[in-house]
PDB file of C-alpha atoms in Angstrom:
ATOM      1  CA  MET A   1      20.383  -2.184 -15.845  1.00 44.00           C
ATOM      2  CA  LYS A   2      22.442  -1.276 -18.354  1.00 47.00           C
ATOM      3  CA  ALA A   3      21.435  -2.068 -21.790  1.00 48.00           C
ATOM      4  CA  GLN A   4      24.993  -3.279 -24.213  1.00 72.00           C
ATOM      5  CA  TRP A   5      23.055  -5.024 -26.626  1.00 71.00           C
ATOM      6  CA  ARG A   6      25.856  -4.058 -28.915  1.00 73.00           C
ATOM      7  CA  ASN A   7      28.242  -5.953 -27.185  1.00 79.00           C
ATOM      8  CA  LEU A   8      25.179  -9.351 -27.520  1.00 85.00           C
ATOM      9  CA  ASP A   9      26.629 -12.508 -30.645  1.00 86.00           C
ATOM     10  CA  ARG A  10      24.482 -12.017 -34.633  1.00 87.00           C
ATOM     11  CA  ASP A  11      21.191 -14.619 -32.900  1.00 90.00           C
ATOM     12  CA  ASP A  12      20.708 -12.557 -29.799  1.00 90.00           C
ATOM     13  CA  GLN A  13      20.774  -8.708 -31.455  1.00 91.00           C
ATOM     14  CA  LEU A  14      18.024 -10.294 -33.567  1.00 92.00           C
ATOM     15  CA  THR A  15      16.040 -11.115 -30.707  1.00 91.00           C
ATOM     16  CA  PHE A  16      16.435  -7.984 -29.226  1.00 92.00           C
ATOM     17  CA  ARG A  17      15.929  -5.868 -32.360  1.00 92.00           C
ATOM     18  CA  ALA A  18      12.412  -8.019 -33.008  1.00 94.00           C
ATOM     19  CA  ALA A  19      11.570  -7.287 -29.169  1.00 93.00           C
ATOM     20  CA  PHE A  20      12.734  -3.846 -29.458  1.00 94.00           C
ATOM     21  CA  ALA A  21      10.936  -3.058 -33.381  1.00 94.00           C
ATOM     22  CA  PHE A  22       7.873  -4.735 -31.052  1.00 93.00           C
ATOM     23  CA  LEU A  23       7.589  -2.934 -27.582  1.00 94.00           C
ATOM     24  CA  LYS A  24       8.303   0.561 -29.633  1.00 94.00           C
ATOM     25  CA  GLY A  25       5.674   2.542 -28.653  1.00 93.00           C
ATOM     26  CA  ARG A  26       3.669  -0.284 -26.359  1.00 96.00           C
ATOM     27  CA  LEU A  27       5.497   0.715 -22.987  1.00 96.00           C
ATOM     28  CA  ASP A  28       2.226   2.647 -21.751  1.00 95.00           C
ATOM     29  CA  GLU A  29       0.096  -0.099 -22.339  1.00 96.00           C
ATOM     30  CA  ARG A  30      -1.244  -2.122 -19.691  1.00 95.00           C
ATOM     31  CA  PRO A  31      -0.209  -6.091 -21.706  1.00 95.00           C
ATOM     32  CA  THR A  32       3.523  -4.370 -22.111  1.00 97.00           C
ATOM     33  CA  VAL A  33       3.833  -4.171 -18.153  1.00 97.00           C
ATOM     34  CA  GLU A  34       2.065  -7.272 -17.100  1.00 96.00           C
ATOM     35  CA  TRP A  35       3.887  -9.452 -19.900  1.00 96.00           C
ATOM     36  CA  ALA A  36       7.148  -7.413 -19.239  1.00 97.00           C
ATOM     37  CA  LEU A  37       6.459  -8.558 -15.245  1.00 97.00           C
ATOM     38  CA  HIS A  38       6.359 -11.670 -16.107  1.00 96.00           C
ATOM     39  CA  LEU A  39       9.747 -11.657 -17.738  1.00 96.00           C
ATOM     40  CA  LYS A  40      11.908 -14.600 -15.640  1.00 93.00           C
ATOM     41  CA  PRO A  41      15.848 -13.615 -14.666  1.00 91.00           C
ATOM     42  CA  GLY A  42      17.462 -15.089 -17.554  1.00 91.00           C
ATOM     43  CA  GLN A  43      15.752 -13.758 -20.420  1.00 94.00           C
ATOM     44  CA  ILE A  44      18.518 -11.171 -20.353  1.00 92.00           C
ATOM     45  CA  ILE A  45      17.744  -9.787 -24.200  1.00 93.00           C
ATOM     46  CA  GLU A  46      14.058  -8.986 -23.645  1.00 94.00           C
ATOM     47  CA  ARG A  47      14.814  -7.060 -20.529  1.00 94.00           C
ATOM     48  CA  MET A  48      17.876  -5.433 -21.879  1.00 92.00           C
ATOM     49  CA  ALA A  49      15.220  -4.112 -25.410  1.00 93.00           C
ATOM     50  CA  LEU A  50      12.969  -2.815 -22.644  1.00 94.00           C
ATOM     51  CA  CYS A  51      15.994  -0.431 -21.105  1.00 92.00           C
ATOM     52  CA  GLU A  52      17.208   0.479 -24.446  1.00 92.00           C
ATOM     53  CA  LEU A  53      13.414   1.993 -24.891  1.00 93.00           C
ATOM     54  CA  LEU A  54      13.559   3.550 -21.751  1.00 92.00           C
ATOM     55  CA  ASP A  55      16.993   4.904 -21.360  1.00 88.00           C
ATOM     56  CA  GLY A  56      18.209   4.949 -25.021  1.00 82.00           C
ATOM     57  CA  PRO A  57      18.343   7.976 -27.632  1.00 80.00           C
ATOM     58  CA  GLY A  58      15.843   8.604 -28.795  1.00 73.00           C
ATOM     59  CA  ASN A  59      13.189   7.534 -26.309  1.00 80.00           C
ATOM     60  CA  GLU A  60       9.699   9.473 -25.822  1.00 76.00           C
ATOM     61  CA  PRO A  61       9.318  10.914 -22.083  1.00 86.00           C
ATOM     62  CA  LEU A  62       6.089   8.741 -20.613  1.00 93.00           C
ATOM     63  CA  ARG A  63       3.852   9.869 -18.520  1.00 94.00           C
ATOM     64  CA  GLU A  64       2.797   9.055 -15.485  1.00 95.00           C
ATOM     65  CA  PRO A  65       1.394   6.945 -13.391  1.00 96.00           C
ATOM     66  CA  TRP A  66       3.737   4.579 -16.093  1.00 97.00           C
ATOM     67  CA  ALA A  67       6.962   6.324 -15.829  1.00 96.00           C
ATOM     68  CA  ASN A  68       6.936   5.728 -12.770  1.00 96.00           C
ATOM     69  CA  ALA A  69       5.723   2.216 -12.913  1.00 97.00           C
ATOM     70  CA  TRP A  70       9.053   1.409 -15.625  1.00 97.00           C
ATOM     71  CA  ARG A  71      10.979   3.039 -12.673  1.00 95.00           C
ATOM     72  CA  MET A  72       9.896   0.546 -10.431  1.00 96.00           C
ATOM     73  CA  ILE A  73       9.534  -2.777 -12.257  1.00 97.00           C
ATOM     74  CA  ARG A  74      13.831  -2.000 -12.933  1.00 95.00           C
ATOM     75  CA  GLU A  75      14.394  -1.434  -9.305  1.00 95.00           C
ATOM     76  CA  GLY A  76      12.547  -5.060  -9.037  1.00 95.00           C
ATOM     77  CA  TRP A  77      15.420  -6.388 -11.315  1.00 95.00           C
ATOM     78  CA  ASN A  78      18.170  -5.135 -10.073  1.00 90.00           C
ATOM     79  CA  GLY A  79      16.911  -6.644  -6.679  1.00 87.00           C
ATOM     80  CA  GLU A  80      15.386  -9.984  -7.471  1.00 86.00           C
ATOM     81  CA  VAL A  81      15.931 -13.145  -5.508  1.00 82.00           C
ATOM     82  CA  PRO A  82      17.092 -15.986  -7.122  1.00 69.00           C
ATOM     83  CA  ASP A  83      14.328 -19.119  -5.710  1.00 65.00           C
ATOM     84  CA  ASN A  84      16.308 -21.499  -3.230  1.00 54.00           C
ATOM     85  CA  GLN A  85      20.480 -19.576  -3.014  1.00 52.00           C
ATOM     86  CA  TYR A  86      20.090 -18.742   0.351  1.00 56.00           C
ATOM     87  CA  SER A  87      19.073 -22.286   1.474  1.00 73.00           C
ATOM     88  CA  THR A  88      22.800 -22.695   2.905  1.00 88.00           C
ATOM     89  CA  ALA A  89      23.596 -19.400   3.197  1.00 92.00           C
ATOM     90  CA  SER A  90      24.223 -19.755   7.005  1.00 93.00           C
ATOM     91  CA  TYR A  91      26.398 -22.398   6.883  1.00 94.00           C
ATOM     92  CA  ASP A  92      27.869 -20.449   4.157  1.00 95.00           C
ATOM     93  CA  PHE A  93      29.128 -17.392   5.958  1.00 97.00           C
ATOM     94  CA  GLN A  94      29.900 -19.242   9.098  1.00 96.00           C
ATOM     95  CA  ARG A  95      32.628 -21.713   6.851  1.00 97.00           C
ATOM     96  CA  SER A  96      34.503 -18.153   6.241  1.00 97.00           C
ATOM     97  CA  LEU A  97      33.766 -16.653   9.575  1.00 97.00           C
ATOM     98  CA  GLN A  98      35.318 -19.615  11.363  1.00 96.00           C
ATOM     99  CA  ASP A  99      37.729 -19.313   8.105  1.00 97.00           C
ATOM    100  CA  GLY A 100      38.677 -16.459  10.156  1.00 96.00           C
ATOM    101  CA  ASP A 101      37.197 -13.655   7.536  1.00 97.00           C
ATOM    102  CA  ARG A 102      36.337 -10.422   9.564  1.00 98.00           C
ATOM    103  CA  SER A 103      36.665  -8.546   5.825  1.00 98.00           C
ATOM    104  CA  GLY A 104      34.566  -5.890   4.271  1.00 98.00           C
ATOM    105  CA  ASP A 105      33.759  -8.808   1.679  1.00 98.00           C
ATOM    106  CA  ILE A 106      31.607 -11.140   4.295  1.00 98.00           C
ATOM    107  CA  ILE A 107      30.336  -8.815   5.994  1.00 98.00           C
ATOM    108  CA  SER A 108      28.512  -7.009   2.702  1.00 98.00           C
ATOM    109  CA  LEU A 109      27.415 -11.250   1.793  1.00 96.00           C
ATOM    110  CA  ILE A 110      25.669 -11.759   4.895  1.00 98.00           C
ATOM    111  CA  THR A 111      24.190  -7.917   4.617  1.00 98.00           C
ATOM    112  CA  THR A 112      23.190  -8.446   1.173  1.00 96.00           C
ATOM    113  CA  HIS A 113      21.224 -11.928   2.028  1.00 96.00           C
ATOM    114  CA  VAL A 114      19.780 -10.517   4.498  1.00 97.00           C
ATOM    115  CA  ALA A 115      18.677  -6.819   3.163  1.00 97.00           C
ATOM    116  CA  PRO A 116      14.910  -5.855   2.276  1.00 97.00           C
ATOM    117  CA  LYS A 117      14.649  -5.543  -1.503  1.00 96.00           C
ATOM    118  CA  LEU A 118      11.963  -4.216  -3.670  1.00 96.00           C
ATOM    119  CA  LYS A 119       9.384  -6.816  -5.533  1.00 95.00           C
ATOM    120  CA  VAL A 120       7.097  -6.111  -8.059  1.00 96.00           C
ATOM    121  CA  GLU A 121       4.853  -7.806  -9.190  1.00 95.00           C
ATOM    122  CA  PRO A 122       1.359  -8.619 -11.365  1.00 94.00           C
ATOM    123  CA  ILE A 123      -1.636  -7.199  -9.442  1.00 91.00           C
ATOM    124  CA  SER A 124      -3.830 -10.670  -8.123  1.00 84.00           C
ATOM    125  CA  ASP A 125      -6.781 -11.154 -10.085  1.00 78.00           C
ATOM    126  CA  TRP A 126      -9.019 -11.067  -6.673  1.00 71.00           C
ATOM    127  CA  LYS A 127      -6.967  -7.691  -6.457  1.00 72.00           C
ATOM    128  CA  MET A 128      -8.228  -5.641  -9.554  1.00 70.00           C
ATOM    129  CA  ARG A 129     -11.244  -7.091  -8.764  1.00 70.00           C
ATOM    130  CA  LEU A 130     -11.594  -6.480  -4.988  1.00 73.00           C
ATOM    131  CA  ALA A 131      -9.882  -2.643  -5.719  1.00 68.00           C
ATOM    132  CA  LYS A 132     -11.885  -2.122  -8.851  1.00 74.00           C
ATOM    133  CA  THR A 133      -8.619  -1.452 -10.428  1.00 75.00           C
ATOM    134  CA  PRO A 134      -9.773   1.955 -13.576  1.00 81.00           C
ATOM    135  CA  ARG A 135      -8.869   1.123 -17.253  1.00 82.00           C
ATOM    136  CA  ARG A 136      -7.049   4.136 -17.077  1.00 90.00           C
ATOM    137  CA  PRO A 137      -4.722   4.263 -15.184  1.00 92.00           C
ATOM    138  CA  THR A 138      -4.375   6.803 -12.444  1.00 93.00           C
ATOM    139  CA  THR A 139      -1.674   5.738 -10.075  1.00 93.00           C
ATOM    140  CA  TYR A 140       1.302   3.298 -10.011  1.00 94.00           C
ATOM    141  CA  GLN A 141      -0.160   0.975  -8.312  1.00 91.00           C
ATOM    142  CA  HIS A 142      -3.426  -0.349 -11.181  1.00 93.00           C
ATOM    143  CA  LEU A 143      -0.256  -0.947 -12.648  1.00 95.00           C
ATOM    144  CA  ILE A 144       1.764  -2.922 -10.695  1.00 96.00           C
ATOM    145  CA  HIS A 145       1.919  -4.543  -6.979  1.00 94.00           C
ATOM    146  CA  THR A 146       4.835  -4.143  -4.824  1.00 94.00           C
ATOM    147  CA  SER A 147       6.223  -5.400  -1.366  1.00 94.00           C
ATOM    148  CA  LEU A 148       9.920  -6.565   0.669  1.00 95.00           C
ATOM    149  CA  THR A 149      11.457  -9.451  -0.676  1.00 95.00           C
ATOM    150  CA  SER A 150      14.660  -9.976   1.135  1.00 95.00           C
ATOM    151  CA  GLY A 151      17.190 -14.022   0.966  1.00 93.00           C
ATOM    152  CA  ASP A 152      16.058 -16.135   4.616  1.00 93.00           C
ATOM    153  CA  HIS A 153      16.574 -15.668   8.069  1.00 93.00           C
ATOM    154  CA  ILE A 154      20.480 -16.250   9.349  1.00 94.00           C
ATOM    155  CA  ASP A 155      20.298 -19.278  11.419  1.00 91.00           C
ATOM    156  CA  LEU A 156      22.076 -18.608  14.980  1.00 91.00           C
ATOM    157  CA  SER A 157      23.002 -22.002  15.344  1.00 89.00           C
ATOM    158  CA  VAL A 158      24.909 -23.037  12.296  1.00 93.00           C
ATOM    159  CA  LEU A 159      26.389 -18.629  12.115  1.00 94.00           C
ATOM    160  CA  LYS A 160      28.095 -19.351  15.973  1.00 94.00           C
ATOM    161  CA  LEU A 161      27.268 -15.832  16.453  1.00 96.00           C
ATOM    162  CA  SER A 162      28.068 -16.581  19.932  1.00 94.00           C
ATOM    163  CA  GLU A 163      31.996 -16.912  19.417  1.00 96.00           C
ATOM    164  CA  ILE A 164      32.415 -13.690  17.427  1.00 97.00           C
ATOM    165  CA  SER A 165      34.367 -11.481  19.472  1.00 96.00           C
ATOM    166  CA  GLU A 166      35.934  -8.946  18.146  1.00 97.00           C
ATOM    167  CA  PRO A 167      34.211  -5.513  18.156  1.00 96.00           C
ATOM    168  CA  ALA A 168      35.085  -4.249  15.746  1.00 97.00           C
ATOM    169  CA  PHE A 169      33.764  -6.434  13.671  1.00 98.00           C
ATOM    170  CA  LEU A 170      30.580  -6.354  14.810  1.00 98.00           C
ATOM    171  CA  GLY A 171      30.297  -2.517  14.781  1.00 98.00           C
ATOM    172  CA  ALA A 172      30.681  -2.589  11.031  1.00 98.00           C
ATOM    173  CA  LEU A 173      28.863  -5.616  10.522  1.00 99.00           C
ATOM    174  CA  ALA A 174      25.590  -3.970  13.028  1.00 99.00           C
ATOM    175  CA  ASN A 175      26.608  -0.590  11.180  1.00 98.00           C
ATOM    176  CA  SER A 176      25.850  -2.750   7.244  1.00 99.00           C
ATOM    177  CA  LEU A 177      22.731  -4.266   8.937  1.00 99.00           C
ATOM    178  CA  ASP A 178      21.222  -0.876   9.860  1.00 98.00           C
ATOM    179  CA  ALA A 179      21.789   0.786   6.894  1.00 98.00           C
ATOM    180  CA  ALA A 180      20.229  -2.321   5.410  1.00 98.00           C
ATOM    181  CA  VAL A 181      16.949  -1.468   7.309  1.00 98.00           C
ATOM    182  CA  ASN A 182      16.613   1.911   6.769  1.00 97.00           C
ATOM    183  CA  CYS A 183      17.458   1.629   3.257  1.00 97.00           C
ATOM    184  CA  GLY A 184      14.196  -1.029   3.345  1.00 97.00           C
ATOM    185  CA  LEU A 185      11.684   1.023   5.019  1.00 96.00           C
ATOM    186  CA  ASP A 186      12.864   3.774   2.266  1.00 96.00           C
ATOM    187  CA  ILE A 187      11.472   1.641  -0.202  1.00 96.00           C
ATOM    188  CA  ALA A 188       8.328   0.764   1.855  1.00 94.00           C
ATOM    189  CA  ARG A 189       7.550   4.406   2.324  1.00 93.00           C
ATOM    190  CA  ARG A 190       7.610   5.226  -1.846  1.00 91.00           C
ATOM    191  CA  SER A 191       5.665   2.576  -1.652  1.00 88.00           C
ATOM    192  CA  GLY A 192       2.909   3.640   0.270  1.00 86.00           C
ATOM    193  CA  TRP A 193       3.588   2.151   3.464  1.00 89.00           C
ATOM    194  CA  GLN A 194       3.773   5.869   6.038  1.00 86.00           C
ATOM    195  CA  ASP A 195       5.350   4.099   9.175  1.00 82.00           C
ATOM    196  CA  SER A 196       2.360   2.403  10.669  1.00 82.00           C
ATOM    197  CA  PRO A 197       2.357   0.251  12.521  1.00 78.00           C
ATOM    198  CA  GLN A 198       0.722  -2.531  10.340  1.00 78.00           C
ATOM    199  CA  MET A 199       3.916  -4.701   9.048  1.00 83.00           C
ATOM    200  CA  TRP A 200       2.447  -6.275   6.094  1.00 84.00           C
ATOM    201  CA  ARG A 201       3.697  -3.399   3.776  1.00 84.00           C
ATOM    202  CA  LEU A 202       7.142  -5.033   5.504  1.00 92.00           C
ATOM    203  CA  GLY A 203       6.455  -8.046   5.359  1.00 91.00           C
ATOM    204  CA  GLU A 204       5.583  -8.617   8.056  1.00 91.00           C
ATOM    205  CA  LEU A 205       7.063  -8.392  11.923  1.00 94.00           C
ATOM    206  CA  ARG A 206       6.061 -10.444  14.653  1.00 93.00           C
ATOM    207  CA  ARG A 207       8.871  -9.857  16.742  1.00 93.00           C
ATOM    208  CA  VAL A 208      12.240  -7.712  16.232  1.00 96.00           C
ATOM    209  CA  TYR A 209      14.198 -10.719  17.892  1.00 94.00           C
ATOM    210  CA  TYR A 210      15.301 -14.340  17.319  1.00 93.00           C
ATOM    211  CA  VAL A 211      12.651 -16.384  19.293  1.00 89.00           C
ATOM    212  CA  GLY A 212      15.110 -20.346  19.686  1.00 72.00           C
ATOM    213  CA  LEU A 213      18.180 -19.793  18.226  1.00 60.00           C
ATOM    214  CA  SER A 214      18.002 -23.118  16.233  1.00 56.00           C
ATOM    215  CA  LEU A 215      15.849 -23.777  12.636  1.00 55.00           C
ATOM    216  CA  ARG A 216      14.082 -26.163  14.182  1.00 58.00           C
ATOM    217  CA  GLU A 217      13.212 -24.099  17.590  1.00 62.00           C
ATOM    218  CA  ARG A 218      12.444 -21.217  15.304  1.00 56.00           C
ATOM    219  CA  HIS A 219      10.377 -23.146  12.644  1.00 58.00           C
ATOM    220  CA  GLU A 220       8.105 -23.934  16.205  1.00 66.00           C
ATOM    221  CA  ASN A 221       8.477 -21.378  18.093  1.00 77.00           C
ATOM    222  CA  ASP A 222       9.294 -17.754  15.837  1.00 86.00           C
ATOM    223  CA  PRO A 223       6.776 -16.317  14.313  1.00 90.00           C
ATOM    224  CA  ASP A 224       8.280 -15.196  12.142  1.00 92.00           C
ATOM    225  CA  SER A 225       9.959 -17.670  11.364  1.00 88.00           C
ATOM    226  CA  HIS A 226       8.420 -17.718   7.395  1.00 89.00           C
ATOM    227  CA  ASN A 227       8.051 -14.257   7.236  1.00 93.00           C
ATOM    228  CA  ILE A 228      11.293 -12.396   3.992  1.00 94.00           C
ATOM    229  CA  GLY A 229      10.824  -9.391   3.533  1.00 96.00           C
ATOM    230  CA  ILE A 230      12.329  -6.477   6.825  1.00 97.00           C
ATOM    231  CA  ALA A 231      12.137  -9.408   9.441  1.00 97.00           C
ATOM    232  CA  PRO A 232      15.774 -11.044   8.820  1.00 97.00           C
ATOM    233  CA  SER A 233      17.798  -7.836   8.640  1.00 98.00           C
ATOM    234  CA  VAL A 234      15.963  -6.409  11.719  1.00 98.00           C
ATOM    235  CA  LYS A 235      15.994  -9.609  13.628  1.00 97.00           C
ATOM    236  CA  PHE A 236      19.862 -10.611  12.992  1.00 98.00           C
ATOM    237  CA  LEU A 237      20.510  -6.503  13.664  1.00 98.00           C
ATOM    238  CA  HIS A 238      18.980  -7.051  16.947  1.00 97.00           C
ATOM    239  CA  ALA A 239      21.333 -10.394  17.596  1.00 97.00           C
ATOM    240  CA  VAL A 240      24.151  -8.926  16.906  1.00 98.00           C
ATOM    241  CA  VAL A 241      23.698  -5.697  18.406  1.00 97.00           C
ATOM    242  CA  SER A 242      23.230  -7.904  21.126  1.00 96.00           C
ATOM    243  CA  ARG A 243      25.967  -9.814  21.341  1.00 96.00           C
ATOM    244  CA  MET A 244      27.834  -6.526  21.071  1.00 96.00           C
ATOM    245  CA  ALA A 245      26.686  -5.501  24.466  1.00 95.00           C
ATOM    246  CA  GLU A 246      27.186  -8.787  25.723  1.00 94.00           C
ATOM    247  CA  LEU A 247      30.836  -8.096  25.015  1.00 95.00           C
ATOM    248  CA  ARG A 248      31.740  -4.224  25.922  1.00 94.00           C
ATOM    249  CA  PRO A 249      27.452  -2.579  27.106  1.00 91.00           C
ATOM    250  CA  GLU A 250      29.045   0.805  25.979  1.00 92.00           C
ATOM    251  CA  SER A 251      28.911  -0.639  22.299  1.00 94.00           C
ATOM    252  CA  ALA A 252      25.500  -1.221  22.106  1.00 94.00           C
ATOM    253  CA  VAL A 253      24.337   2.771  23.321  1.00 93.00           C
ATOM    254  CA  PRO A 254      25.420   5.100  20.018  1.00 94.00           C
ATOM    255  CA  PHE A 255      22.162   2.369  18.601  1.00 96.00           C
ATOM    256  CA  LEU A 256      20.318   2.522  21.238  1.00 93.00           C
ATOM    257  CA  ARG A 257      20.363   6.870  20.919  1.00 92.00           C
ATOM    258  CA  ARG A 258      20.476   6.032  16.986  1.00 94.00           C
ATOM    259  CA  TRP A 259      17.157   4.090  17.072  1.00 94.00           C
ATOM    260  CA  LEU A 260      15.092   6.404  19.707  1.00 89.00           C
ATOM    261  CA  THR A 261      15.856   9.548  17.348  1.00 90.00           C
ATOM    262  CA  HIS A 262      13.956   7.276  14.806  1.00 88.00           C
ATOM    263  CA  SER A 263      10.253   7.966  14.678  1.00 81.00           C
ATOM    264  CA  SER A 264       9.123   4.630  12.285  1.00 92.00           C
ATOM    265  CA  PRO A 265       8.309   1.890  14.103  1.00 94.00           C
ATOM    266  CA  ILE A 266      11.315  -0.341  13.576  1.00 96.00           C
ATOM    267  CA  HIS A 267      13.680   1.060  14.819  1.00 96.00           C
ATOM    268  CA  ILE A 268      11.774   1.549  18.713  1.00 94.00           C
ATOM    269  CA  ARG A 269      11.088  -1.691  18.323  1.00 95.00           C
ATOM    270  CA  LEU A 270      13.832  -2.087  18.214  1.00 96.00           C
ATOM    271  CA  TRP A 271      15.274   0.152  20.970  1.00 94.00           C
ATOM    272  CA  ALA A 272      12.401  -1.246  23.847  1.00 92.00           C
ATOM    273  CA  ALA A 273      13.531  -4.501  23.081  1.00 93.00           C
ATOM    274  CA  LEU A 274      16.956  -3.702  24.375  1.00 90.00           C
ATOM    275  CA  ALA A 275      17.137  -1.000  26.553  1.00 83.00           C
ATOM    276  CA  ARG A 276      15.418  -3.781  28.695  1.00 76.00           C
ATOM    277  CA  ILE A 277      18.712  -5.959  28.518  1.00 70.00           C
ATOM    278  CA  SER A 278      19.750  -4.790  32.421  1.00 53.00           C
ATOM    279  CA  MET A 279      24.088  -5.117  30.989  1.00 57.00           C
ATOM    280  CA  VAL A 280      22.599  -2.047  28.298  1.00 59.00           C
ATOM    281  CA  ASP A 281      20.355   0.005  30.698  1.00 57.00           C
ATOM    282  CA  GLY A 282      22.953   1.807  32.411  1.00 55.00           C
ATOM    283  CA  GLY A 283      25.734   2.629  30.271  1.00 54.00           C
ATOM    284  CA  PHE A 284      22.842   3.719  28.309  1.00 53.00           C
ATOM    285  CA  SER A 285      21.546   6.197  31.409  1.00 48.00           C
ATOM    286  CA  ARG A 286      24.678   7.247  32.632  1.00 53.00           C
ATOM    287  CA  ARG A 287      25.868   8.504  28.971  1.00 53.00           C
ATOM    288  CA  CYS A 288      22.244  10.087  28.066  1.00 48.00           C
ATOM    289  CA  GLY A 289      22.203  11.645  31.873  1.00 44.00           C
ATOM    290  CA  LYS A 290      18.881   9.966  33.179  1.00 46.00           C
ATOM    291  CA  LYS A 291      17.607   7.440  35.110  1.00 45.00           C
ATOM    292  CA  PRO A 292      17.034   3.863  34.159  1.00 42.00           C
ATOM    293  CA  VAL A 293      15.068   3.311  30.692  1.00 44.00           C
ATOM    294  CA  GLY A 294      13.519   0.178  31.828  1.00 42.00           C
ATOM    295  CA  HIS A 295      10.304   1.175  31.796  1.00 38.00           C
ATOM    296  CA  GLU A 296      10.402   3.743  28.896  1.00 44.00           C
ATOM    297  CA  PRO A 297       9.602   1.620  26.138  1.00 45.00           C
ATOM    298  CA  GLN A 298       5.869   1.242  27.254  1.00 45.00           C
ATOM    299  CA  ALA A 299       5.937   5.481  27.409  1.00 41.00           C
ATOM    300  CA  VAL A 300       6.829   6.295  24.199  1.00 43.00           C
ATOM    301  CA  LEU A 301       5.782   3.449  22.783  1.00 44.00           C
ATOM    302  CA  GLY A 302       2.730   2.661  23.712  1.00 45.00           C
ATOM    303  CA  SER A 303       0.720  -1.049  25.474  1.00 44.00           C
ATOM    304  CA  LYS A 304       0.074  -2.013  21.647  1.00 43.00           C
ATOM    305  CA  PHE A 305       3.582  -1.944  20.145  1.00 46.00           C
ATOM    306  CA  VAL A 306       5.504  -3.107  23.587  1.00 47.00           C
ATOM    307  CA  SER A 307       3.262  -6.316  23.749  1.00 46.00           C
ATOM    308  CA  ARG A 308       4.398  -7.406  20.189  1.00 60.00           C
ATOM    309  CA  ASP A 309       7.865  -8.125  21.249  1.00 71.00           C
ATOM    310  CA  ARG A 310       7.377  -9.910  24.434  1.00 59.00           C
TER     311      ARG A 310
END
């Protein structure tokens, strides 16, 4: 967020100056961090005052862990997901697609909707007590709690993905979703996740594919129906690449190869789930000069990882 306080009207400038004066010299205090974490998206003037203190002329460099905590707070502001904004998103996207929209704009809108973003919150009281947070913080995790958030899941029964047949559009959408998943994993790594099988830092992911097509079926059967964070982008990515494989099996091969080279459990689970599809298996095997990969996921992952997506 770039502070543009000089463009504010007179009353808002007075509010800005008061907030600026109050906060000056207090950015390395826990109460200031907690106050900032409780600011609502509409409290733009207060956020501007903080940004001006952090970036403006004459700002004093902050020591760690305060500097990193403020960077993450601002990143969280930039990626905020407003409450209830996306309840009709699948219908909005479907109308655009039904009207023939295959533009980069609709790809960006869909990707932004499911893309994982950083969420920064105050540390809960019970975590403070359980972790025995020190009075003098030595890491940003003593000051803030970070996790992944996102919009809700795409409803495949509404979007009618099975009726989209343009390979170029599907490929562009899959590439955009793949990049969003990678970005989400990078955010999680900055927040302390180390490519471990534990998915709680990512918002949980029990299956990398949809269980049931309709919203009702998913609420009844899909263990990720209420999970946000990494799940919406991963599951929709799998659905889009699966649709590509239905139309042209060889078009899914680059994604399989790319996922297989990644070290993250998310990518290997995606590869394992898609490699079981016989229409993809043959094309992948021929291009890689190897035997069919139908039984390879278990050898690569071990039974405990493969079983998550059965």
